[in-house]
Amino acid sequence: LPPGGAATAAAGWADHVNSEPLTAASRLAWGSNTKIFTAAAVLRAAEEGRLRLDDPVAQYVDPLLAACDPPLAAGSTLRELFGATHGVVTVRQLLGMRSGILDYESDGQGACGSSSHDLWWAAPHREWTPIEQLQWVSVQHGCVPTFTPDADCSYSSTNYLLLGLVLQQAYGLSCWQ
């Protein structure tokens, strides 16, 4: 390649069942592989002074929730979505899986009764926004936090979804940048 050049390649199947080949434009579910990148970006933002690890997450996320049009039925603050105790969760607690906020990928054993996978499989080509996923896992929809912040540790993809929104605000980015 010439200096500054780029190459793109793809191999395999985007959808093996339907024999759809993978292309450079195919979308893939990265799942939890992105958590390490998100954590590194949060720590860099803290190093740059854009946020503090002990900042309440609500100061970053609540403005995004309040700006939703139409307003969310489940609430427009983290306190309304997850209850008073969890409305004060910090960036550090999210990073350490110590928030107590239910994992949106819960297997249905919690109060929600099902996992977000049920939603995804019902509409596999629909893009669920982070805000929609937060609304789905909110207490108003029957999802109760698993413990008081810092009282325990439990894997939760919802924590990293929230950290993505924190980064969005800390860097002044629009959704999905």
PDB file of C-alpha atoms in Angstrom:
ATOM      1  CA  LEU A   1       0.000   0.000   0.000  1.00  0.00           C
ATOM      2  CA  PRO A   2       1.153   3.529  -0.591  1.00  0.00           C
ATOM      3  CA  PRO A   3       1.827   5.670   2.500  1.00  0.00           C
ATOM      4  CA  GLY A   4      -1.491   6.622   4.068  1.00  0.00           C
ATOM      5  CA  GLY A   5      -3.312   4.023   1.975  1.00  0.00           C
ATOM      6  CA  ALA A   6      -5.890   1.649   3.337  1.00  0.00           C
ATOM      7  CA  ALA A   7      -7.151  -1.778   2.422  1.00  0.00           C
ATOM      8  CA  THR A   8     -10.479  -3.356   3.209  1.00  0.00           C
ATOM      9  CA  ALA A   9     -11.256  -7.052   3.122  1.00  0.00           C
ATOM     10  CA  ALA A  10     -13.958  -9.381   4.354  1.00  0.00           C
ATOM     11  CA  ALA A  11     -14.333 -13.141   4.399  1.00  0.00           C
ATOM     12  CA  GLY A  12     -16.946 -15.477   5.734  1.00  0.00           C
ATOM     13  CA  TRP A  13     -20.677 -15.217   6.224  1.00  0.00           C
ATOM     14  CA  ALA A  14     -22.765 -12.345   7.545  1.00  0.00           C
ATOM     15  CA  ASP A  15     -25.657 -14.801   7.742  1.00  0.00           C
ATOM     16  CA  HIS A  16     -24.692 -18.437   7.287  1.00  0.00           C
ATOM     17  CA  VAL A  17     -28.305 -19.675   7.356  1.00  0.00           C
ATOM     18  CA  ASN A  18     -29.302 -17.462   4.422  1.00  0.00           C
ATOM     19  CA  SER A  19     -25.915 -17.749   2.647  1.00  0.00           C
ATOM     20  CA  GLU A  20     -25.344 -13.997   2.889  1.00  0.00           C
ATOM     21  CA  PRO A  21     -21.623 -13.298   2.438  1.00  0.00           C
ATOM     22  CA  LEU A  22     -19.777 -10.980   4.783  1.00  0.00           C
ATOM     23  CA  THR A  23     -18.759  -7.660   3.219  1.00  0.00           C
ATOM     24  CA  ALA A  24     -16.740  -4.738   4.520  1.00  0.00           C
ATOM     25  CA  ALA A  25     -20.070  -2.955   5.088  1.00  0.00           C
ATOM     26  CA  SER A  26     -21.647  -5.812   7.076  1.00  0.00           C
ATOM     27  CA  ARG A  27     -22.667  -5.069  10.643  1.00  0.00           C
ATOM     28  CA  LEU A  28     -21.532  -7.511  13.283  1.00  0.00           C
ATOM     29  CA  ALA A  29     -22.435  -7.850  16.927  1.00  0.00           C
ATOM     30  CA  TRP A  30     -19.247  -7.188  18.851  1.00  0.00           C
ATOM     31  CA  GLY A  31     -20.880  -7.733  22.181  1.00  0.00           C
ATOM     32  CA  SER A  32     -18.651  -7.454  25.210  1.00  0.00           C
ATOM     33  CA  ASN A  33     -15.469  -7.018  23.167  1.00  0.00           C
ATOM     34  CA  THR A  34     -16.206  -3.288  23.149  1.00  0.00           C
ATOM     35  CA  LYS A  35     -16.132  -2.987  26.948  1.00  0.00           C
ATOM     36  CA  ILE A  36     -12.330  -2.804  27.097  1.00  0.00           C
ATOM     37  CA  PHE A  37     -12.336   0.013  24.520  1.00  0.00           C
ATOM     38  CA  THR A  38     -15.071   1.844  26.404  1.00  0.00           C
ATOM     39  CA  ALA A  39     -13.203   1.494  29.710  1.00  0.00           C
ATOM     40  CA  ALA A  40      -9.988   2.781  28.113  1.00  0.00           C
ATOM     41  CA  ALA A  41     -11.852   5.747  26.601  1.00  0.00           C
ATOM     42  CA  VAL A  42     -13.416   6.591  29.983  1.00  0.00           C
ATOM     43  CA  LEU A  43     -10.027   6.448  31.712  1.00  0.00           C
ATOM     44  CA  ARG A  44      -8.513   8.643  29.005  1.00  0.00           C
ATOM     45  CA  ALA A  45     -11.374  11.144  29.391  1.00  0.00           C
ATOM     46  CA  ALA A  46     -10.681  11.198  33.143  1.00  0.00           C
ATOM     47  CA  GLU A  47      -6.980  11.724  32.490  1.00  0.00           C
ATOM     48  CA  GLU A  48      -7.848  14.627  30.165  1.00  0.00           C
ATOM     49  CA  GLY A  49     -10.057  16.181  32.854  1.00  0.00           C
ATOM     50  CA  ARG A  50     -13.286  15.718  30.883  1.00  0.00           C
ATOM     51  CA  LEU A  51     -14.834  13.718  33.727  1.00  0.00           C
ATOM     52  CA  ARG A  52     -14.018  12.371  37.172  1.00  0.00           C
ATOM     53  CA  LEU A  53     -14.446   8.731  38.085  1.00  0.00           C
ATOM     54  CA  ASP A  54     -16.492   9.689  41.143  1.00  0.00           C
ATOM     55  CA  ASP A  55     -18.853  11.930  39.166  1.00  0.00           C
ATOM     56  CA  PRO A  56     -22.491  10.879  39.299  1.00  0.00           C
ATOM     57  CA  VAL A  57     -23.464   9.393  35.957  1.00  0.00           C
ATOM     58  CA  ALA A  58     -26.727  11.357  36.050  1.00  0.00           C
ATOM     59  CA  GLN A  59     -24.898  14.629  35.379  1.00  0.00           C
ATOM     60  CA  TYR A  60     -23.945  13.275  31.951  1.00  0.00           C
ATOM     61  CA  VAL A  61     -26.909  11.068  31.082  1.00  0.00           C
ATOM     62  CA  ASP A  62     -29.867  13.067  32.425  1.00  0.00           C
ATOM     63  CA  PRO A  63     -29.496  15.839  29.791  1.00  0.00           C
ATOM     64  CA  LEU A  64     -29.661  13.187  27.051  1.00  0.00           C
ATOM     65  CA  LEU A  65     -32.748  11.606  28.606  1.00  0.00           C
ATOM     66  CA  ALA A  66     -34.438  14.994  29.057  1.00  0.00           C
ATOM     67  CA  ALA A  67     -33.839  15.831  25.386  1.00  0.00           C
ATOM     68  CA  CYS A  68     -35.706  12.763  24.109  1.00  0.00           C
ATOM     69  CA  ASP A  69     -38.548  13.665  21.782  1.00  0.00           C
ATOM     70  CA  PRO A  70     -41.045  12.257  22.416  1.00  0.00           C
ATOM     71  CA  PRO A  71     -40.278  12.024  26.152  1.00  0.00           C
ATOM     72  CA  LEU A  72     -39.593   8.549  27.505  1.00  0.00           C
ATOM     73  CA  ALA A  73     -42.591   6.930  29.158  1.00  0.00           C
ATOM     74  CA  ALA A  74     -40.314   5.381  31.786  1.00  0.00           C
ATOM     75  CA  GLY A  75     -38.784   8.694  32.915  1.00  0.00           C
ATOM     76  CA  SER A  76     -36.350  11.397  31.929  1.00  0.00           C
ATOM     77  CA  THR A  77     -33.720  10.944  34.660  1.00  0.00           C
ATOM     78  CA  LEU A  78     -31.664   8.012  35.924  1.00  0.00           C
ATOM     79  CA  ARG A  79     -33.490   8.385  39.244  1.00  0.00           C
ATOM     80  CA  GLU A  80     -36.821   7.892  37.462  1.00  0.00           C
ATOM     81  CA  LEU A  81     -35.491   4.987  35.396  1.00  0.00           C
ATOM     82  CA  PHE A  82     -33.678   3.066  38.144  1.00  0.00           C
ATOM     83  CA  GLY A  83     -34.934   4.450  41.470  1.00  0.00           C
ATOM     84  CA  ALA A  84     -33.550   6.937  43.990  1.00  0.00           C
ATOM     85  CA  THR A  85     -30.665   4.751  45.164  1.00  0.00           C
ATOM     86  CA  HIS A  86     -29.425   4.144  41.644  1.00  0.00           C
ATOM     87  CA  GLY A  87     -29.898   7.703  40.421  1.00  0.00           C
ATOM     88  CA  VAL A  88     -26.588   8.550  42.113  1.00  0.00           C
ATOM     89  CA  VAL A  89     -24.410   5.795  40.617  1.00  0.00           C
ATOM     90  CA  THR A  90     -20.886   6.976  39.745  1.00  0.00           C
ATOM     91  CA  VAL A  91     -18.684   6.440  36.714  1.00  0.00           C
ATOM     92  CA  ARG A  92     -16.350   4.324  38.866  1.00  0.00           C
ATOM     93  CA  GLN A  93     -19.219   2.059  39.964  1.00  0.00           C
ATOM     94  CA  LEU A  94     -20.235   1.484  36.342  1.00  0.00           C
ATOM     95  CA  LEU A  95     -16.652   0.647  35.344  1.00  0.00           C
ATOM     96  CA  GLY A  96     -16.295  -1.834  38.205  1.00  0.00           C
ATOM     97  CA  MET A  97     -19.669  -3.544  37.635  1.00  0.00           C
ATOM     98  CA  ARG A  98     -20.701  -2.321  41.092  1.00  0.00           C
ATOM     99  CA  SER A  99     -23.753  -0.216  40.185  1.00  0.00           C
ATOM    100  CA  GLY A 100     -26.465  -2.788  40.868  1.00  0.00           C
ATOM    101  CA  ILE A 101     -28.248  -1.738  37.669  1.00  0.00           C
ATOM    102  CA  LEU A 102     -29.722  -4.787  35.977  1.00  0.00           C
ATOM    103  CA  ASP A 103     -28.013  -6.163  32.887  1.00  0.00           C
ATOM    104  CA  TYR A 104     -30.207  -5.568  29.824  1.00  0.00           C
ATOM    105  CA  GLU A 105     -29.051  -8.989  28.667  1.00  0.00           C
ATOM    106  CA  SER A 106     -30.490 -10.603  31.795  1.00  0.00           C
ATOM    107  CA  ASP A 107     -31.614 -14.161  31.206  1.00  0.00           C
ATOM    108  CA  GLY A 108     -35.066 -13.386  32.523  1.00  0.00           C
ATOM    109  CA  GLN A 109     -34.471 -14.634  36.046  1.00  0.00           C
ATOM    110  CA  GLY A 110     -34.793 -11.086  37.339  1.00  0.00           C
ATOM    111  CA  ALA A 111     -37.902  -8.972  37.626  1.00  0.00           C
ATOM    112  CA  CYS A 112     -37.943  -8.190  33.896  1.00  0.00           C
ATOM    113  CA  GLY A 113     -39.058 -11.699  33.020  1.00  0.00           C
ATOM    114  CA  SER A 114     -37.133 -11.794  29.735  1.00  0.00           C
ATOM    115  CA  SER A 115     -33.911 -10.547  28.183  1.00  0.00           C
ATOM    116  CA  SER A 116     -33.303  -7.912  25.558  1.00  0.00           C
ATOM    117  CA  HIS A 117     -32.473 -10.797  23.245  1.00  0.00           C
ATOM    118  CA  ASP A 118     -36.220 -11.453  23.067  1.00  0.00           C
ATOM    119  CA  LEU A 119     -36.654  -7.941  21.671  1.00  0.00           C
ATOM    120  CA  TRP A 120     -33.716  -8.299  19.293  1.00  0.00           C
ATOM    121  CA  TRP A 121     -34.912 -11.590  17.854  1.00  0.00           C
ATOM    122  CA  ALA A 122     -38.420 -10.198  17.394  1.00  0.00           C
ATOM    123  CA  ALA A 123     -36.991  -7.431  15.181  1.00  0.00           C
ATOM    124  CA  PRO A 124     -33.490  -8.554  14.100  1.00  0.00           C
ATOM    125  CA  HIS A 125     -32.871  -5.708  11.645  1.00  0.00           C
ATOM    126  CA  ARG A 126     -34.078  -2.931  13.919  1.00  0.00           C
ATOM    127  CA  GLU A 127     -31.440  -0.754  15.540  1.00  0.00           C
ATOM    128  CA  TRP A 128     -32.153  -0.296  19.243  1.00  0.00           C
ATOM    129  CA  THR A 129     -30.792   2.981  20.550  1.00  0.00           C
ATOM    130  CA  PRO A 130     -29.063   3.140  23.925  1.00  0.00           C
ATOM    131  CA  ILE A 131     -31.964   5.225  25.237  1.00  0.00           C
ATOM    132  CA  GLU A 132     -34.497   2.576  24.148  1.00  0.00           C
ATOM    133  CA  GLN A 133     -32.476  -0.103  25.894  1.00  0.00           C
ATOM    134  CA  LEU A 134     -32.344   1.973  29.085  1.00  0.00           C
ATOM    135  CA  GLN A 135     -36.085   2.429  28.947  1.00  0.00           C
ATOM    136  CA  TRP A 136     -36.552  -1.332  28.501  1.00  0.00           C
ATOM    137  CA  VAL A 137     -34.498  -2.148  31.601  1.00  0.00           C
ATOM    138  CA  SER A 138     -36.041   0.599  33.775  1.00  0.00           C
ATOM    139  CA  VAL A 139     -37.830  -0.013  37.052  1.00  0.00           C
ATOM    140  CA  GLN A 140     -41.055   1.280  35.498  1.00  0.00           C
ATOM    141  CA  HIS A 141     -40.975  -1.753  33.225  1.00  0.00           C
ATOM    142  CA  GLY A 142     -40.509  -4.120  36.153  1.00  0.00           C
ATOM    143  CA  CYS A 143     -36.720  -4.364  36.221  1.00  0.00           C
ATOM    144  CA  VAL A 144     -35.472  -3.887  39.760  1.00  0.00           C
ATOM    145  CA  PRO A 145     -31.806  -3.174  40.554  1.00  0.00           C
ATOM    146  CA  THR A 146     -29.982  -6.240  41.817  1.00  0.00           C
ATOM    147  CA  PHE A 147     -28.247  -4.533  44.787  1.00  0.00           C
ATOM    148  CA  THR A 148     -27.387  -1.142  46.283  1.00  0.00           C
ATOM    149  CA  PRO A 149     -24.434   0.539  44.508  1.00  0.00           C
ATOM    150  CA  ASP A 150     -21.062  -0.713  45.815  1.00  0.00           C
ATOM    151  CA  ALA A 151     -22.725  -3.453  47.902  1.00  0.00           C
ATOM    152  CA  ASP A 152     -21.761  -6.220  45.474  1.00  0.00           C
ATOM    153  CA  CYS A 153     -20.429  -6.876  41.987  1.00  0.00           C
ATOM    154  CA  SER A 154     -22.454  -8.166  39.038  1.00  0.00           C
ATOM    155  CA  TYR A 155     -21.779  -8.171  35.303  1.00  0.00           C
ATOM    156  CA  SER A 156     -24.015  -5.666  33.539  1.00  0.00           C
ATOM    157  CA  SER A 157     -23.853  -4.561  29.922  1.00  0.00           C
ATOM    158  CA  THR A 158     -26.186  -1.723  30.917  1.00  0.00           C
ATOM    159  CA  ASN A 159     -23.246  -0.211  32.837  1.00  0.00           C
ATOM    160  CA  TYR A 160     -21.223   0.087  29.655  1.00  0.00           C
ATOM    161  CA  LEU A 161     -24.160   1.364  27.650  1.00  0.00           C
ATOM    162  CA  LEU A 162     -24.369   4.165  30.238  1.00  0.00           C
ATOM    163  CA  LEU A 163     -20.604   4.749  30.008  1.00  0.00           C
ATOM    164  CA  GLY A 164     -20.982   5.216  26.257  1.00  0.00           C
ATOM    165  CA  LEU A 165     -23.529   7.951  26.948  1.00  0.00           C
ATOM    166  CA  VAL A 166     -21.171   9.498  29.532  1.00  0.00           C
ATOM    167  CA  LEU A 167     -18.439   9.619  26.877  1.00  0.00           C
ATOM    168  CA  GLN A 168     -20.858  11.140  24.383  1.00  0.00           C
ATOM    169  CA  GLN A 169     -21.516  14.020  26.777  1.00  0.00           C
ATOM    170  CA  ALA A 170     -17.922  14.350  28.030  1.00  0.00           C
ATOM    171  CA  TYR A 171     -16.648  14.820  24.487  1.00  0.00           C
ATOM    172  CA  GLY A 172     -19.662  16.757  23.189  1.00  0.00           C
ATOM    173  CA  LEU A 173     -20.416  14.158  20.536  1.00  0.00           C
ATOM    174  CA  SER A 174     -23.668  13.332  18.871  1.00  0.00           C
ATOM    175  CA  CYS A 175     -25.100   9.848  19.144  1.00  0.00           C
ATOM    176  CA  TRP A 176     -23.006   7.072  17.520  1.00  0.00           C
ATOM    177  CA  GLN A 177     -19.911   9.203  16.839  1.00  0.00           C
TER     178      GLN A 177
END
